[in-house]
Amino acid sequence: MTAAILAMLLLTLALGGGIWAVACGVPRRAPELTAALGPSFVLGSCAAGMLLGLAKATPGNGMWDLLWPSILGAIVVLWTFAWWWGTRKTARVSVVSEAQPLPGWAWMLLALLVVHGVLISDEAWLRPIFPWDAWLAWSAKAKAWYTGSQLQGFVGPDAWLADRTGRMRTSLAYHYPELLARIELWFTAPAAAWNEAAIGLSWPLLWLALLMGCYSQWRSLGVAPGLGVAGVYALGSLPLLNVHAALAGYADLWLAVVLVFAVLEWQLFLRTRARGRLLLSCLFLLFAGLFKFEGFAWGLLLVGTMVFGEVPARHRWKGLAAAILVALLLLGLSYALELPWIGMVRRLLNGEAGGREASSWWPVLRALVSGLLAQNNWHLLWLCLPALVLWRWRALLENRDLGLLALYLLGALSIVAALFLLTPAAKWAESNTAINRLVLQLVPIAVSLIVLLLRDVDFYLESSGTDPVSAEQPVAE
């Protein structure tokens, strides 16, 4: 079984690595290979889940036998095209700066992260998948598909009761996006039976992919090695993030990873104007909406920020109007296509999604402050971030790309506050059942902003005798 799981992991990396290589070039140096591993795991997992859905393939049905040759063929085509396309470029992409020696203290932080990783993996591997939301929205679907050897959609109670064939299925969360359920099916497929250990292990691997991906992207954005390791440790040691990595089943960590990768790839596009980076950013944004409904909100906001950032400063009001127009067009398209997230928003605003009107703002504000500052969830993250912004406000004004990142994070946090203060979701804030999970989706972006704000600060802690981090060069096509 272990060999089969390892083979599935390698296949996932090969599929995701092919997508990454098409956008960024075939890795030819050790730093480039390291930079590709984190995003490749996420890209491969999401791509495999989507292919399962398109082929309606589950272990035991006929489409499953056709899926494997298709995936192997896709891997060959992707890598062949990436190699061929790379030979046609007149300039080589420097995906990440050259490797530089790490300070001694950075190795100690990495050792502590290894300890974190071992403990997280032990928990995820040995425990069954038992979080309530996992069995409400995702794992129940995956197990039904696996045991029934048929990947059919879930329908509402009315349609299920009216069905005379007995082939339809329903659940309390029948309308939830199903990408995570398909990913769970993908990882348990190599086992001879439903295997929750194989599924659980994908969460620690996702935690590792997050840290590796953030480090490589920060380095490409000009962050020195020591600061990058410090940022990775600050992110990887956050208590609630560790809990979600060990407590397999929740979708919030998956959404947080694809969202921060989308934001950082967009930042790399702004820095280099390499179109492959913009392609990856849009692809990660697509996955965000397929994990949870909140992904659509974060995606709309990021698309609007992208449009706003492309307009020259002298026409900034036009950029704001264009960003609002694009967001409204996407919102209207979602409504016209009757996408499920629109229905979820409607039920939430009508008080039909489990919430209620708060008697006053004070209990909600108290719960928000408690969740961010008083509880042992985030260490000092939400105290350090505003203090650092006040200290480095000139950097935000002088660096347009960094200012856009801060603007996006501020907008996302404002949406979170408005959700709990102005809608019946106030109940979730007062009972502390949802606020920290929603904030978790934005935490890697917040840590990235902190790291990038400190990028130009000389702490005298880096190794000497090395050149500054070189920026990625745009591709001449």
CSV table of N, CA and C in Angstrom, one decimal, residues 35 67 76 93-94 98 105 109 129 214 248 262 267 281 312 333-334 345 388 446 453 456 475:
chain,number,residue,atom,x,y,z
A,35,ALA,N,11.7,25.2,-6.3
A,35,ALA,CA,10.6,26.1,-6.5
A,35,ALA,C,9.4,25.5,-7.1
A,67,LEU,N,-8.8,6.4,-17.5
A,67,LEU,CA,-8.2,7.6,-17.0
A,67,LEU,C,-6.7,7.6,-16.8
A,76,VAL,N,3.1,13.4,-20.5
A,76,VAL,CA,4.0,13.4,-21.6
A,76,VAL,C,3.9,14.6,-22.5
A,93,VAL,N,14.2,32.0,-18.6
A,93,VAL,CA,13.5,32.5,-17.4
A,93,VAL,C,14.4,32.1,-16.2
A,94,SER,N,14.7,33.0,-15.3
A,94,SER,CA,15.3,32.7,-14.0
A,94,SER,C,14.2,32.6,-13.0
A,98,GLU,N,19.7,32.5,-7.5
A,98,GLU,CA,20.6,31.5,-7.2
A,98,GLU,C,20.6,31.2,-5.7
A,105,TRP,N,21.4,30.5,12.3
A,105,TRP,CA,20.1,30.4,13.1
A,105,TRP,C,19.0,30.0,12.2
A,109,LEU,N,15.8,27.1,12.8
A,109,LEU,CA,14.3,27.2,12.5
A,109,LEU,C,13.8,26.1,11.6
A,129,ILE,N,-10.6,10.4,9.5
A,129,ILE,CA,-11.1,11.7,9.2
A,129,ILE,C,-12.4,11.8,9.9
A,214,CYS,N,5.8,29.2,-0.8
A,214,CYS,CA,6.0,30.6,-0.3
A,214,CYS,C,7.4,31.0,-0.3
A,248,ALA,N,-7.0,16.4,9.2
A,248,ALA,CA,-7.4,16.3,7.8
A,248,ALA,C,-8.9,16.3,7.6
A,262,ALA,N,-1.9,32.2,-5.8
A,262,ALA,CA,-2.5,33.1,-6.8
A,262,ALA,C,-2.0,34.5,-6.6
A,267,GLN,N,2.0,38.9,-8.0
A,267,GLN,CA,3.0,39.8,-7.6
A,267,GLN,C,4.3,39.6,-8.5
A,281,SER,N,-1.5,32.4,-11.9
A,281,SER,CA,-2.3,33.1,-10.9
A,281,SER,C,-3.8,32.9,-11.2
A,312,PRO,N,-2.8,53.2,-15.3
A,312,PRO,CA,-1.8,54.2,-14.9
A,312,PRO,C,-2.3,55.1,-13.7
A,333,LEU,N,-22.5,37.2,-14.4
A,333,LEU,CA,-22.3,35.9,-15.1
A,333,LEU,C,-22.6,34.8,-14.2
A,334,SER,N,-22.1,34.9,-12.9
A,334,SER,CA,-22.4,33.8,-11.9
A,334,SER,C,-23.9,33.7,-11.7
A,345,VAL,N,-25.1,32.7,-1.0
A,345,VAL,CA,-25.1,34.1,-0.5
A,345,VAL,C,-26.5,34.6,-0.3
A,388,LEU,N,3.6,46.9,11.9
A,388,LEU,CA,4.6,46.9,10.8
A,388,LEU,C,4.2,47.8,9.7
A,446,ALA,N,-1.3,37.4,4.6
A,446,ALA,CA,-0.8,38.4,5.7
A,446,ALA,C,0.7,38.2,6.0
A,453,LEU,N,7.3,43.4,3.3
A,453,LEU,CA,7.5,44.7,3.9
A,453,LEU,C,8.9,44.8,4.6
A,456,ASP,N,13.5,45.1,2.4
A,456,ASP,CA,14.6,46.0,2.2
A,456,ASP,C,15.2,46.5,3.6
A,475,VAL,N,10.4,37.0,-20.0
A,475,VAL,CA,10.8,36.2,-21.1
A,475,VAL,C,10.5,37.0,-22.4
